[in-house]
């Protein structure tokens, strides 16, 4: 049986379901993620074909740059998705998943832009900018 995971925003207006394995969690410490989340992003990813989203009427997309847009619930404000321009995968915020997620941390990116009020000390690989393998699992 194929692995299935579900999740939702805080108010429940936007729900999603993924099938197949999830990528390890990548923590993004860039300034855009910091301001949008109030801390930093923790996100997994799947191929576009492996996610179904319900409640898209409540989903708003904000383009912080020409490279990507960020999907959030317009009612409760939960950040749910990050979608890179031209990519065939979608990043999903790890905290939006129903527990247990089975997710594991993979690496830190854009550590060069991180907030000055915390340390990265979990032993995972740290990249100053991009540079991690951010692909979604094939299977
Ligand atoms: Zn919501
Ligand atoms: Zn970021």
PDB file of N, CA, C and O and ligand atoms in Angstrom, residues 28-34 41 70 82 109-110, ligand 2:
ATOM      1  N   UNK A  28      14.553  26.352   5.993  1.00  0.00           N
ATOM      2  CA  UNK A  28      15.032  27.518   5.255  1.00  0.00           C
ATOM      3  C   UNK A  28      15.069  28.736   6.160  1.00  0.00           C
ATOM      4  O   UNK A  28      14.056  29.130   6.726  1.00  0.00           O
ATOM      5  N   UNK A  29      16.262  29.309   6.256  1.00  0.00           N
ATOM      6  CA  UNK A  29      16.496  30.430   7.168  1.00  0.00           C
ATOM      7  C   UNK A  29      16.569  31.768   6.451  1.00  0.00           C
ATOM      8  O   UNK A  29      17.065  32.741   7.011  1.00  0.00           O
ATOM      9  N   UNK A  30      16.078  31.830   5.202  1.00  0.00           N
ATOM     10  CA  UNK A  30      16.184  33.082   4.442  1.00  0.00           C
ATOM     11  C   UNK A  30      15.278  34.158   5.053  1.00  0.00           C
ATOM     12  O   UNK A  30      14.365  33.874   5.827  1.00  0.00           O
ATOM     13  N   UNK A  31      15.555  35.393   4.681  1.00  0.00           N
ATOM     14  CA  UNK A  31      14.804  36.517   5.237  1.00  0.00           C
ATOM     15  C   UNK A  31      13.323  36.472   4.906  1.00  0.00           C
ATOM     16  O   UNK A  31      12.480  36.882   5.715  1.00  0.00           O
ATOM     17  N   UNK A  32      12.976  35.988   3.713  1.00  0.00           N
ATOM     18  CA  UNK A  32      11.561  35.914   3.334  1.00  0.00           C
ATOM     19  C   UNK A  32      10.823  34.917   4.217  1.00  0.00           C
ATOM     20  O   UNK A  32       9.724  35.186   4.710  1.00  0.00           O
ATOM     21  N   UNK A  33      11.414  33.740   4.417  1.00  0.00           N
ATOM     22  CA  UNK A  33      10.777  32.737   5.273  1.00  0.00           C
ATOM     23  C   UNK A  33      10.715  33.232   6.717  1.00  0.00           C
ATOM     24  O   UNK A  33       9.724  33.011   7.418  1.00  0.00           O
ATOM     25  N   UNK A  34      11.761  33.906   7.142  1.00  0.00           N
ATOM     26  CA  UNK A  34      11.782  34.417   8.524  1.00  0.00           C
ATOM     27  C   UNK A  34      10.624  35.376   8.760  1.00  0.00           C
ATOM     28  O   UNK A  34       9.877  35.262   9.740  1.00  0.00           O
ATOM     29  N   UNK A  41      11.296  28.381   8.023  1.00  0.00           N
ATOM     30  CA  UNK A  41      10.447  27.380   7.384  1.00  0.00           C
ATOM     31  C   UNK A  41      11.012  25.977   7.609  1.00  0.00           C
ATOM     32  O   UNK A  41      12.229  25.776   7.556  1.00  0.00           O
ATOM     33  N   UNK A  70       4.073  31.594  -2.317  1.00  0.00           N
ATOM     34  CA  UNK A  70       3.853  30.998  -1.004  1.00  0.00           C
ATOM     35  C   UNK A  70       2.362  30.913  -0.739  1.00  0.00           C
ATOM     36  O   UNK A  70       1.670  31.923  -0.780  1.00  0.00           O
ATOM     37  N   UNK A  82       5.012  26.160  -0.558  1.00  0.00           N
ATOM     38  CA  UNK A  82       5.983  26.986  -1.253  1.00  0.00           C
ATOM     39  C   UNK A  82       6.155  26.355  -2.628  1.00  0.00           C
ATOM     40  O   UNK A  82       6.367  25.142  -2.732  1.00  0.00           O
ATOM     41  N   UNK A 109      19.129  25.404   4.890  1.00  0.00           N
ATOM     42  CA  UNK A 109      19.587  26.229   3.755  1.00  0.00           C
ATOM     43  C   UNK A 109      19.433  27.714   4.095  1.00  0.00           C
ATOM     44  O   UNK A 109      18.687  28.079   5.002  1.00  0.00           O
ATOM     45  N   UNK A 110      20.170  28.515   3.350  1.00  0.00           N
ATOM     46  CA  UNK A 110      20.206  29.968   3.556  1.00  0.00           C
ATOM     47  C   UNK A 110      20.541  30.331   5.006  1.00  0.00           C
ATOM     48  O   UNK A 110      20.021  31.308   5.555  1.00  0.00           O
TER      49      UNK A 110
HETATM   50 ZN1  LIG B   2      13.358  30.656   2.703  1.00  0.00          ZN
END
